[in-house]
Coordinates of C-alpha atoms in Angstrom, one line a residue:
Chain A
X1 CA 43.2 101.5 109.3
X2 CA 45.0 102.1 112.5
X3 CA 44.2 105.6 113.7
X4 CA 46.1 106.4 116.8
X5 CA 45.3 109.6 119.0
X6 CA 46.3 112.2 121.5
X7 CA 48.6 109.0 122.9
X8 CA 51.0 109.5 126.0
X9 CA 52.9 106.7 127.5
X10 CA 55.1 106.4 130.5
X11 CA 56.9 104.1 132.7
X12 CA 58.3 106.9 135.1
X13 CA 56.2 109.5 137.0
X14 CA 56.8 112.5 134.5
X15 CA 58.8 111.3 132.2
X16 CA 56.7 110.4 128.4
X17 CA 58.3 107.7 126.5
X18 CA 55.3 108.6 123.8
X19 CA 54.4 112.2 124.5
X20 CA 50.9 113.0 123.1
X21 CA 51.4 111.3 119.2
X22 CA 48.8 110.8 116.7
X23 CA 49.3 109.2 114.0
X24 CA 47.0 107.4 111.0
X25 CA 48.4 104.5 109.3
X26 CA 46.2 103.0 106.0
X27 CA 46.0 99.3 104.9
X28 CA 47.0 98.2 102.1
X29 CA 50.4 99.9 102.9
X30 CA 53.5 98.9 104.7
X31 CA 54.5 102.2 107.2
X32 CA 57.7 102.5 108.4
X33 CA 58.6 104.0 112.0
X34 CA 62.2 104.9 112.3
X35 CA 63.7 106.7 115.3
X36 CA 67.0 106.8 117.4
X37 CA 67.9 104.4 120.7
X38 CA 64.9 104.6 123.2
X39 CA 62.8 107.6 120.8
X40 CA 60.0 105.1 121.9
X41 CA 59.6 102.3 118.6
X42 CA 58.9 99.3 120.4
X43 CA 57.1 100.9 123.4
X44 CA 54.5 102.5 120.6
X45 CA 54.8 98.7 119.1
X46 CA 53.6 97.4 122.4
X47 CA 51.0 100.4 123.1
X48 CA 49.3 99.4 119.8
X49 CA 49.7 95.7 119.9
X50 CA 47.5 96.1 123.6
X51 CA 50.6 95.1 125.5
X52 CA 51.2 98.2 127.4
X53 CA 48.6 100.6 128.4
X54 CA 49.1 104.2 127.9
X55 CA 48.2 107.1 130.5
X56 CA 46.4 109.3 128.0
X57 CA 45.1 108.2 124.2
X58 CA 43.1 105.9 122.1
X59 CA 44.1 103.3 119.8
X60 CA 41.7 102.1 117.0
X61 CA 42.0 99.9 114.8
X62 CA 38.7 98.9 112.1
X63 CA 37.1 101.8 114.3
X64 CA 37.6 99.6 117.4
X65 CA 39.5 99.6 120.2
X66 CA 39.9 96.3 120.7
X67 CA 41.6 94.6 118.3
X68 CA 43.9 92.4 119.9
X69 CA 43.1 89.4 117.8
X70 CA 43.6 91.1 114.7
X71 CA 47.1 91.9 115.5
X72 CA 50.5 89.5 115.0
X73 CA 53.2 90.8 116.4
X74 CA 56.9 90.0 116.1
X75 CA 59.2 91.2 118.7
X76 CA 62.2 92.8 118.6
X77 CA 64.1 89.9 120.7
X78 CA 62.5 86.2 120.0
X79 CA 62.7 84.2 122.9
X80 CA 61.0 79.9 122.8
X81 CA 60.4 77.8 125.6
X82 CA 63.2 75.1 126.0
X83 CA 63.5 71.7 124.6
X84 CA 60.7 72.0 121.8
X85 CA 61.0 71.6 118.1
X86 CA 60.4 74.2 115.8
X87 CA 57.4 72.3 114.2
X88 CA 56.1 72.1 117.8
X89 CA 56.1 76.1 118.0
X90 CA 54.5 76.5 115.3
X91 CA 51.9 74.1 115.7
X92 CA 50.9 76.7 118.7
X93 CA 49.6 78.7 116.8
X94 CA 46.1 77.9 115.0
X95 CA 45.9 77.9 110.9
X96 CA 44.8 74.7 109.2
X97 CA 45.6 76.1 105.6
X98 CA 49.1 76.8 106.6
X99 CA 51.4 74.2 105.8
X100 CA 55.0 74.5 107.7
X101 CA 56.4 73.1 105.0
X102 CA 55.7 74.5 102.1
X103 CA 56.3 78.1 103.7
X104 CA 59.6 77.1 105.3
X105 CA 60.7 76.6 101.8
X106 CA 61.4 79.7 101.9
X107 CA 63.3 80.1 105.3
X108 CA 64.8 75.9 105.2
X109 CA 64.6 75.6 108.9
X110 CA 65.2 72.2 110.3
X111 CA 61.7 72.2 111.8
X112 CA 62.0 69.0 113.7
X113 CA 65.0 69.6 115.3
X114 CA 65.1 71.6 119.3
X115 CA 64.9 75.6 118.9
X116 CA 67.9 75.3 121.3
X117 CA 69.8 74.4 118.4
X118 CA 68.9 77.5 116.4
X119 CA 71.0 80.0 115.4
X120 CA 69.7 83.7 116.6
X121 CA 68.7 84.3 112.6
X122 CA 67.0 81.0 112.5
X123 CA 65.0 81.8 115.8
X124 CA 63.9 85.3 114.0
X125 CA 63.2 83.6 110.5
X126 CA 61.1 80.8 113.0
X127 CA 59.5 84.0 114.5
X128 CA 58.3 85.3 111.2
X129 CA 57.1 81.8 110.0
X130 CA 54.8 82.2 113.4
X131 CA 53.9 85.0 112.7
X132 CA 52.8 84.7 108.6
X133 CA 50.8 81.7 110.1
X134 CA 48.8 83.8 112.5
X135 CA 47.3 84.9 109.6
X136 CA 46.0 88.6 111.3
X137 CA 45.0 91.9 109.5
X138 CA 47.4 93.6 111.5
X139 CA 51.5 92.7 111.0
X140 CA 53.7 94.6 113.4
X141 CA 57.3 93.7 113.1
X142 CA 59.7 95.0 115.4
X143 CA 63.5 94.7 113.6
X144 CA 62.4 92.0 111.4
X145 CA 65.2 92.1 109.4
X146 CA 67.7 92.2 112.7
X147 CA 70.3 88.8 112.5
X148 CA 68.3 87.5 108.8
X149 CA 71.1 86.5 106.5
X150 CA 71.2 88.5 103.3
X151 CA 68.3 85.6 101.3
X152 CA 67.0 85.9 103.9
X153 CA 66.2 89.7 104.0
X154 CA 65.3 89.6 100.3
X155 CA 62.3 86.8 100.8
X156 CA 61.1 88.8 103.7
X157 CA 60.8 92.2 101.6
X158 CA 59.4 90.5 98.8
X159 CA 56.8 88.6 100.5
X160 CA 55.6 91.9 102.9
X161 CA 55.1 93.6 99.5
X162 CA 53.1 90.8 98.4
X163 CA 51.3 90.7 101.6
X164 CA 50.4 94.7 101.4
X165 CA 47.6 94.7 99.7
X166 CA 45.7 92.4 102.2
X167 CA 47.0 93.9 105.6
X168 CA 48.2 96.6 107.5
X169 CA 51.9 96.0 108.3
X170 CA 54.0 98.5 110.4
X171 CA 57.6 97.9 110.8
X172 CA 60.7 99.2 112.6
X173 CA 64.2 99.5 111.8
X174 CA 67.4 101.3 112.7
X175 CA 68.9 101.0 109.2
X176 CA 66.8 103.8 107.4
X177 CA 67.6 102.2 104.1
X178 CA 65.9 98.9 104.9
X179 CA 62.8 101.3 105.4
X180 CA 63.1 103.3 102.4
X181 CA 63.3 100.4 100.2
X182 CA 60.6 98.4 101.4
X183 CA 57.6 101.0 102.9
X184 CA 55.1 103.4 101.4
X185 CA 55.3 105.9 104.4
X186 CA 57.9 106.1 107.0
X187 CA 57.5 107.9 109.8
X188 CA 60.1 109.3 112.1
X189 CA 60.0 108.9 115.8
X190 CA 61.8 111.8 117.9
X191 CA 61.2 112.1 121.8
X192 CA 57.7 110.5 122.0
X193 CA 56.5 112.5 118.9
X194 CA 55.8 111.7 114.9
X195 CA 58.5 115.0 114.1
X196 CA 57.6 114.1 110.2
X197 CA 55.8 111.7 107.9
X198 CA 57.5 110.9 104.1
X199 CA 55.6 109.5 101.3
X200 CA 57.8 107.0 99.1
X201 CA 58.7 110.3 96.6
X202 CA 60.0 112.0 99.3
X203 CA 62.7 109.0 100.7
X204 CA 65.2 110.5 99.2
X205 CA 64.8 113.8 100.9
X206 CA 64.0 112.2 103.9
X207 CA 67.4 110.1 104.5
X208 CA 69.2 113.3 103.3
X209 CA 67.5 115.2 106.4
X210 CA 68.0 112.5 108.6
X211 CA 72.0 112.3 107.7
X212 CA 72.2 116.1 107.4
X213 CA 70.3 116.3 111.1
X214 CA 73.5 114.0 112.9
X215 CA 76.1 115.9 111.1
X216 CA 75.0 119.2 112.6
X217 CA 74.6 117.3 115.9
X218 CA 77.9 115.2 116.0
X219 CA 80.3 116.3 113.5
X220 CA 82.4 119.3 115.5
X221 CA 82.5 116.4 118.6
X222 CA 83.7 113.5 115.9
X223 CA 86.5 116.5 114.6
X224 CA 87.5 117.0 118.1
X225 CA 88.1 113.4 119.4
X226 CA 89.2 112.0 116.4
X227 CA 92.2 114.4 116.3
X228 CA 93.4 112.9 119.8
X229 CA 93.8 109.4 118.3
X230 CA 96.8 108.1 116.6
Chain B
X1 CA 88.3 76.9 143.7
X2 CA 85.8 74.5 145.5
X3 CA 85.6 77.0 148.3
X4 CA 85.2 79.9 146.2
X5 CA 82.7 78.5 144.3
X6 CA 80.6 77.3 147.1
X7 CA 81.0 80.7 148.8
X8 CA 79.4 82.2 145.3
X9 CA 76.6 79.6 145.7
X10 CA 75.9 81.6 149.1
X11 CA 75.7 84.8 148.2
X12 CA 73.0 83.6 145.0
X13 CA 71.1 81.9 147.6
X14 CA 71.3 85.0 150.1
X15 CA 70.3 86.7 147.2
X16 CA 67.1 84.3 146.6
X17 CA 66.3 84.7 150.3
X18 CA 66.2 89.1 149.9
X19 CA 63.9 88.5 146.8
X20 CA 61.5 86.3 149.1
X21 CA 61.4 88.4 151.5
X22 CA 61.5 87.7 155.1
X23 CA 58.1 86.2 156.0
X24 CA 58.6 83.4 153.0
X25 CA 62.1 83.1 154.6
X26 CA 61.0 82.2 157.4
X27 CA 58.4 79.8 155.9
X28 CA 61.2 78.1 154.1
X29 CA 63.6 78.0 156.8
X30 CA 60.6 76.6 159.0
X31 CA 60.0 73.5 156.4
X32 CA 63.8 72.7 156.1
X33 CA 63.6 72.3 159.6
X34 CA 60.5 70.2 159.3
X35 CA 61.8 68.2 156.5
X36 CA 64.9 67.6 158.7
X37 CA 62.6 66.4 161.5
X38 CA 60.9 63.7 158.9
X39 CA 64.2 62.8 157.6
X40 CA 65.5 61.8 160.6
X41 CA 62.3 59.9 161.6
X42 CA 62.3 57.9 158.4
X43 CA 66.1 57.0 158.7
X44 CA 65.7 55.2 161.4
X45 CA 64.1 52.4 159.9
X46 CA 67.0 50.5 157.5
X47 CA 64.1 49.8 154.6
X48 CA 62.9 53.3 155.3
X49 CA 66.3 54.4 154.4
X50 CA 66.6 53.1 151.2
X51 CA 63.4 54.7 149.8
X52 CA 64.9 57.9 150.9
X53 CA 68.0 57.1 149.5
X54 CA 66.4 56.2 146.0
X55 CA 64.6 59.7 146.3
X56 CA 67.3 61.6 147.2
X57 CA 69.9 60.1 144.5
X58 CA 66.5 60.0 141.7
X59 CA 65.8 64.0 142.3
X60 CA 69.5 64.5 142.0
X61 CA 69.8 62.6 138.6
X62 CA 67.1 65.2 137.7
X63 CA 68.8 67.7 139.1
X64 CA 72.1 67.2 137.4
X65 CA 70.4 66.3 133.6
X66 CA 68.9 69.5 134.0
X67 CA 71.5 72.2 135.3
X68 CA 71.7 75.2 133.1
X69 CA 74.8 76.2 133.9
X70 CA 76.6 73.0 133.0
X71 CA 78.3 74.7 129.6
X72 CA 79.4 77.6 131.7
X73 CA 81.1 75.3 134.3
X74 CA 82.6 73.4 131.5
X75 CA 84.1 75.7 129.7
X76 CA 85.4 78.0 133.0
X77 CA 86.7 75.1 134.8
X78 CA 89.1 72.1 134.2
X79 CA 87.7 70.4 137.0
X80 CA 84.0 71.3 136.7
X81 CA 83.3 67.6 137.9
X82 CA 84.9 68.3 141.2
X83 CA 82.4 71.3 141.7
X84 CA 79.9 69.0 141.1
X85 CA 80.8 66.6 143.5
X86 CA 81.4 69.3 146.0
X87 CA 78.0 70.5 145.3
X88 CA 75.9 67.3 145.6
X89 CA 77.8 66.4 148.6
X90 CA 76.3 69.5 150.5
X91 CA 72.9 68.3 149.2
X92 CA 73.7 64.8 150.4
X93 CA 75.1 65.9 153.8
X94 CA 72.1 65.8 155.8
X95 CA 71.0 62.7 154.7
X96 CA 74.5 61.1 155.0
X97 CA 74.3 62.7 159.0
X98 CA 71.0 61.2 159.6
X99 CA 72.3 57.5 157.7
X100 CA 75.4 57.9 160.0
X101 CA 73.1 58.8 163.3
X102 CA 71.6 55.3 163.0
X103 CA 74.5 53.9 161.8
X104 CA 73.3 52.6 158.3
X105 CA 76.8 52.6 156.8
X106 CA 76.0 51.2 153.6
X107 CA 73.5 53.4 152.7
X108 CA 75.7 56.2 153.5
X109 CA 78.2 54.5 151.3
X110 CA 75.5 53.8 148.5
X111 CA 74.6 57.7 148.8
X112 CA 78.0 58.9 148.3
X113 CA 78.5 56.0 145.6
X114 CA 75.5 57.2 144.0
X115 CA 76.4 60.8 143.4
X116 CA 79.9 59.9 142.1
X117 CA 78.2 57.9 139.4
X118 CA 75.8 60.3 138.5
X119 CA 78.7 63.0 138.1
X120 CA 79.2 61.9 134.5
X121 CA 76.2 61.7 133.4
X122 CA 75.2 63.6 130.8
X123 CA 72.5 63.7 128.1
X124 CA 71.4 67.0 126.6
X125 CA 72.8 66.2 122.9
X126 CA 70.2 63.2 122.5
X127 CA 67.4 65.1 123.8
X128 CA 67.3 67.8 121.4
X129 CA 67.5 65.9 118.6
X130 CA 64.9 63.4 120.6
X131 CA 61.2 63.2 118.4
X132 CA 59.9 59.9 119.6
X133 CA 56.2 58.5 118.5
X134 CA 55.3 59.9 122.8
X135 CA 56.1 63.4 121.9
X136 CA 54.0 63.3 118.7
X137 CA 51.2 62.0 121.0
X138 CA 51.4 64.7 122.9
X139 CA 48.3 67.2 121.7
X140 CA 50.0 70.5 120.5
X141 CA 48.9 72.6 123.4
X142 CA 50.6 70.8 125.9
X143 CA 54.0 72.2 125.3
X144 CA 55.2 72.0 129.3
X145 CA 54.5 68.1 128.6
X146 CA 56.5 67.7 125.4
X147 CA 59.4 69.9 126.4
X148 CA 59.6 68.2 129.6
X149 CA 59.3 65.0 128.1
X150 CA 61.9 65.7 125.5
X151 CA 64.2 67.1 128.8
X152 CA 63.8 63.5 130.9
X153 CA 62.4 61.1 128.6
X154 CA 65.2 59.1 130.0
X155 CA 64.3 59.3 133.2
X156 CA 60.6 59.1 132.6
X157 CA 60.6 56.2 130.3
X158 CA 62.6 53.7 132.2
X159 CA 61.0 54.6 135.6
X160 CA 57.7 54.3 134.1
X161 CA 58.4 50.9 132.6
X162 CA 60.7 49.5 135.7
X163 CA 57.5 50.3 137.6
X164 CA 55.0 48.3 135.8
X165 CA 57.8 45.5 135.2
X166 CA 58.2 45.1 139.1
X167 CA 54.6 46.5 139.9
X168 CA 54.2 42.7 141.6
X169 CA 56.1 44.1 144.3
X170 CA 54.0 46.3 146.5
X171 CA 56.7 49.3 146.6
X172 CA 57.4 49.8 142.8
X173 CA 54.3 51.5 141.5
X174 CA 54.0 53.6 144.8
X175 CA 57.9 54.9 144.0
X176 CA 57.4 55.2 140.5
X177 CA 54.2 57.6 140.5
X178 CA 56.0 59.7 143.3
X179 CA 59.2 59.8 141.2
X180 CA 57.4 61.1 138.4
X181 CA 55.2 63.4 139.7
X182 CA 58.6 65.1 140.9
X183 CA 59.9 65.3 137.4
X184 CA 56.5 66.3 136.2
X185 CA 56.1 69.2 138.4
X186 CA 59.7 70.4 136.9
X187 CA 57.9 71.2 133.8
X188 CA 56.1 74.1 135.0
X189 CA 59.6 75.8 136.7
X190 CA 59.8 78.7 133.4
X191 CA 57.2 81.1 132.4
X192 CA 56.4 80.6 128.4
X193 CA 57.0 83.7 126.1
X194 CA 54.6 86.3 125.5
X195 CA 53.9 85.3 121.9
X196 CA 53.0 81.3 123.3
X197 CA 51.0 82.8 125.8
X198 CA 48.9 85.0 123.4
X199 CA 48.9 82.2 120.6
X200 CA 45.9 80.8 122.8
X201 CA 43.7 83.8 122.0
X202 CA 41.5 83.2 125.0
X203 CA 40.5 85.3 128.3
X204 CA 42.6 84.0 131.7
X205 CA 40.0 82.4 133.4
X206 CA 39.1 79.8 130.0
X207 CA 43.1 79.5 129.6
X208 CA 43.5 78.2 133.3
X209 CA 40.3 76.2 133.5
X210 CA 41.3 74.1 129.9
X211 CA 45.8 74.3 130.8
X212 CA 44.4 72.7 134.0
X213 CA 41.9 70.1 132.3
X214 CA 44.2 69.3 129.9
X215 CA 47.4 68.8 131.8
X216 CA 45.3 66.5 134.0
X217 CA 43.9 64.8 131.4
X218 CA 47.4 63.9 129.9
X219 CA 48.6 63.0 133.4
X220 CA 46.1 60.4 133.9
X221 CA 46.9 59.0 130.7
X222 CA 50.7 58.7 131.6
X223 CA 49.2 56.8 135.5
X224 CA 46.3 54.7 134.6
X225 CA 48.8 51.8 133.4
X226 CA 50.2 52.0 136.5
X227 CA 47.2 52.2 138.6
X228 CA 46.2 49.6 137.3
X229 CA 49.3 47.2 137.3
X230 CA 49.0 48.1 141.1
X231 CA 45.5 46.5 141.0
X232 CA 46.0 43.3 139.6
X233 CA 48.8 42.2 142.0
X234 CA 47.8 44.0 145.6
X235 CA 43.8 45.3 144.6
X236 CA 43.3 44.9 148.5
X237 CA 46.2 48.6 148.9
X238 CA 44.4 50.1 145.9
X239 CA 43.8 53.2 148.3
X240 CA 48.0 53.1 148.4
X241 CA 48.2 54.5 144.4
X242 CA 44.6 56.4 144.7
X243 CA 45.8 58.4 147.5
X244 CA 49.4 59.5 146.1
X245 CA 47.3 59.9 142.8
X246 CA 45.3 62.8 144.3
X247 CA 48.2 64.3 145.5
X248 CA 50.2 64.3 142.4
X249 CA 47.1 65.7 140.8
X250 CA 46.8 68.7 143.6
X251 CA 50.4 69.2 143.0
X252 CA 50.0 69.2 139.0
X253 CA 46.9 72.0 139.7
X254 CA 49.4 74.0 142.2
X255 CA 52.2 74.0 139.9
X256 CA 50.4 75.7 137.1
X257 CA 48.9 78.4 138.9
X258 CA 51.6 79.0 140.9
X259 CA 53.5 79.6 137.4
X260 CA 50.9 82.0 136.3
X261 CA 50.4 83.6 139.5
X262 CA 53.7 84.6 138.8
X263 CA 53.5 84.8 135.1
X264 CA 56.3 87.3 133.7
X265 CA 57.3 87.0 129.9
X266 CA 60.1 84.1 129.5
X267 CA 61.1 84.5 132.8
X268 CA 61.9 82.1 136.2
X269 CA 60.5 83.4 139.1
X270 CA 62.2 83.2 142.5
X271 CA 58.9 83.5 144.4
X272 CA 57.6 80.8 142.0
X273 CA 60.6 78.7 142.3
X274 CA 59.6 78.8 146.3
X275 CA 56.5 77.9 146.0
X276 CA 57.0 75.1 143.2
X277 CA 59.6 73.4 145.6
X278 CA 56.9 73.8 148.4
X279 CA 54.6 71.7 146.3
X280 CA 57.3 69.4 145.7
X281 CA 58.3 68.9 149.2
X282 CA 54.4 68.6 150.0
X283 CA 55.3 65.2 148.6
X284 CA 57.3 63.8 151.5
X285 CA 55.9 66.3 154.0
X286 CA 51.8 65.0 153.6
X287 CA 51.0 68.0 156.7
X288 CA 51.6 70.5 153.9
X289 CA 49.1 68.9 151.5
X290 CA 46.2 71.3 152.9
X291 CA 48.1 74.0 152.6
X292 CA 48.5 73.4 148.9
X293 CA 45.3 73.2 148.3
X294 CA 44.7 76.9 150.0
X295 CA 47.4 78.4 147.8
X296 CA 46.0 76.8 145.1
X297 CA 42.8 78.5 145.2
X298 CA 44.9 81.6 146.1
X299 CA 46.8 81.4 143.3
X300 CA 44.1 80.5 141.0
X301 CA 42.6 84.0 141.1
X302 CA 46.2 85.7 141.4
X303 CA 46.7 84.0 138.1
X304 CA 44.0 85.7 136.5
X305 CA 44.8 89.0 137.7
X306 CA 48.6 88.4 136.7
X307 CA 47.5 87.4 132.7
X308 CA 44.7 90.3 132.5
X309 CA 47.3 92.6 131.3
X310 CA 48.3 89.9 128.9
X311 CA 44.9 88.4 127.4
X312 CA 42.2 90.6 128.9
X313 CA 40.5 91.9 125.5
X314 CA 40.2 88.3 124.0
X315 CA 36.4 87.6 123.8

């Protein structure tokens, strides 16, 4: 279980990206966070992953707050050192009962051919590959489903599901609808806060809120403009 | 369009020079200055020449095989060959002035020869694809070594076996380890990503102390040959491929902490750049050797303190 606390984060005197959050997320689920532009998804990604320290706030994970090598964590942007085969990157990463490919069955990657050659939804399907073969407790996957063709998307859902029941996987999206069909909890990021939690029953409700929330907001401006176009 | 782009070429380099700031500047403006001084004292001598012509036009080979903006230039410009040539020519020009001092017209000739045959050169489609038996040997870790191998196996390869083919003459081996060690020290230019980085699971100071014994460890592998092809024709010099053998290896150490000293995510760092090319010019310029080895104590414990962030709660 990952049991955050009280946490505040900031990169600018006085101005909280995360602004005093808790939140508890079980294993043996996947949990959702969904939020605008900048509500602070990957910078809470980072905080728990032990990337960036916070100013205020504990993060525990198994009761301890260090738990760095428990985590795998997949980034929202993948980026791989030049002029190095796929096989090569993942041979980086330690796990003899892995076997490249029989996983990348699943993905077809040309594994032996420069990542320079990669498409961007082959470097993020490479990226996932790394990160399955980290083998950790803890999966946190920023956008994992950002540039995966539509196979692609499918394998990944299927095989998080399958992968529940032994980790604790958080994951981020933009697209509410790849959250609601994929976690048991989502939870929804507004200006450095958890504003809500929704339980897999309550998905429904929750994208109705969420729509119902930008109509309010931005529906008199769309009127408005729209009318001055042709 | 020649002018223009050379004027742009300016400004990026002004713009290198505010990121170093002025005291580094200064320090780099003091060793061009220096490295003119030595340039002009080994052009003198005809024989002296040629080794500095073989250096000059075998670090632009590198150079040019390497350039990341080749596909831009390509596809902005008809005549991206000409900017090239422009280019390398400003490179070249001191060297052509000292050649012309002494009046070595041929290997002014052979200099400007050299650079117009190296304009077409070009092979970045067979190195990606490239998975010899050498990269395979390569242990898994070393990642520097088998990108870098991948990016001038075709420079390393036939350097390394011209050397031992004419190690009975007493130049070859010298030349081939120092031409080498130049490409070598290229492989350390780009800071790894984060997730490489934290795929080692270990604290900075274990990561540094086993990048460093490793990367050595592989180095000697890739000299011994040569050493030792040295040794059976001229064993009397064997100090000759000993000495440039420990400064390879202090350059090898300096390169890697100077690219964690200065260790951001995926990233090229200006002030690394500066140093790495100080290491590199450490090569011609032997006064700078001490130096080095300052900096790389120096940046030895700024390497920790830079990667703390990074790997500070692995056990």
């Amino acid at each position: 279980m990952i049991s955050i606390e009280n946490l505040v984060v900031s990169y600018k005197k006085d101005i909280y990206v995360i602004d005093v959050l808790n939140l508890e997320m079980q294993k043996g689920k996947i949990h959702g966070i969904v939020g605008l532009n900048g509500a602070g998804k990957t910078t809470l990604l980072r905080v728990i992953a032990g990337l960036k320290n916070p100013i205020r706030g504990t993060v525990k994970a198994f009761g301890e707050t260090k738990f760095r090598k428990k985590i795998a964590f997949l980034e929202t942007e993948n980026f791989f050192y030049s002029y190095i085969t796929g096989r090569e990157y993942l041979s980086l990463f330690k796990n003899n009962d892995f076997n490249n490919d029989d996983w990348n069955t699943l993905f077809a990657l040309p594994l032996d051919e420069s990542i320079e050659t990669y498409s961007s939804g082959m470097k993020k399907k490479l990226a996932l590959l790394a990160v399955i073969r980290q083998n950790k407790p803890i999966l946190i996957l920023d956008e994992p489903f950002n540039g995966l063709d539509i196979e692609s998307c499918g394998v990944l859902r299927m095989l998080l599901i399958q992968l529940k029941e032994k980790k604790t996987i958080i994951v981020t999206s933009h697209i509410i609808q790849t959250l609601t069909n994929l976690c048991d909890q989502i939870h929804y990021l507004e200006k450095g806060k958890i504003s809500f939690s929704s339980e897999s029953q309550e998905f429904d409700e929750l994208e109705q809120n969420i729509f119902k929330t930008i109509e309010n907001r931005h529906q008199t401006l769309i009127n408005a403009l729209s009318e001055k176009l042709q | 369009m020649i002018k223009s782009f050379l004027q742009i070429r300016l400004i990026q380099t002004k713009r290198i020079a505010d990121q170093l700031g002025l005291p580094r500047a200064m320090l780099l403006i003091g060793l061009l200055v220096l490295a003119g001084f030595f340039l002009f004292y080994f052009a003198k001598d005809s024989a002296k020449a040629t080794y500095v012509t073989i250096f000059f036009l075998g670090a632009l080979l590198v150079l040019h095989l390497n350039r990341p903006d080749r596909f831009f230039l390509q596809t902005h410009f008809d005549r991206y060959k000409e900017l090239f040539f422009a280019e390398y020519l400003v490179f070249g020009l001191p060297f052509a002035a000292a050649f012309l001092f002494y009046e070595h017209f041929l290997h002014t000739a052979v200099l400007i020869a050299g650079i117009i045959a190296i304009l077409p050169l070009k092979l970045k489609l067979q190195q990606n694809t490239l998975n010899t038996a050498l990269q395979r040997l390569l242990p898994d870790h070393c990642f520097e070594w088998k990108s870098g191998v991948r990016r001038s196996f075709f420079l390393i390869i036939p350097a390394w076996i011209l050397g031992l083919s004419f190690s009975f003459l007493v130049g070859s081996i010298p030349v081939t380890m120092v031409f080498i060690g130049i490409i070598v020290t290229t492989f350390y230019e780009r800071s790894e990503p984060l997730q490489m980085l934290l795929a080692f699971e270990t604290k900075p100071e274990l990561f540094l102390k086993q990048k460093a014994g490793n990367h050595l460890l592989v180095f000697m592998v890739l000299m011994l040959p040569l050493f030792l092809a040295f040794l059976v024709f001229h064993a009397s010099l064997w100090y000759i491929p000993g000495i440039i053998f420990v400064v390879l290896t202090s350059i090898l150490l300096y390169a890697i902490f100077t690219k964690y000293a200065f260790y951001i995510p995926n990233s090229k760092s200006g002030a690394a750049g500066f140093f790495q090319a100080l290491g590199a010019a450490a090569l011609f310029l032997p006064v700078l050797i001490p130096l080095l080895w300052l900096l790389t104590i120096r940046f030895y414990f700024k390497s920790i303190k830079q990667l703390n962030p990074y790997l500070h709660d692995f056990d």
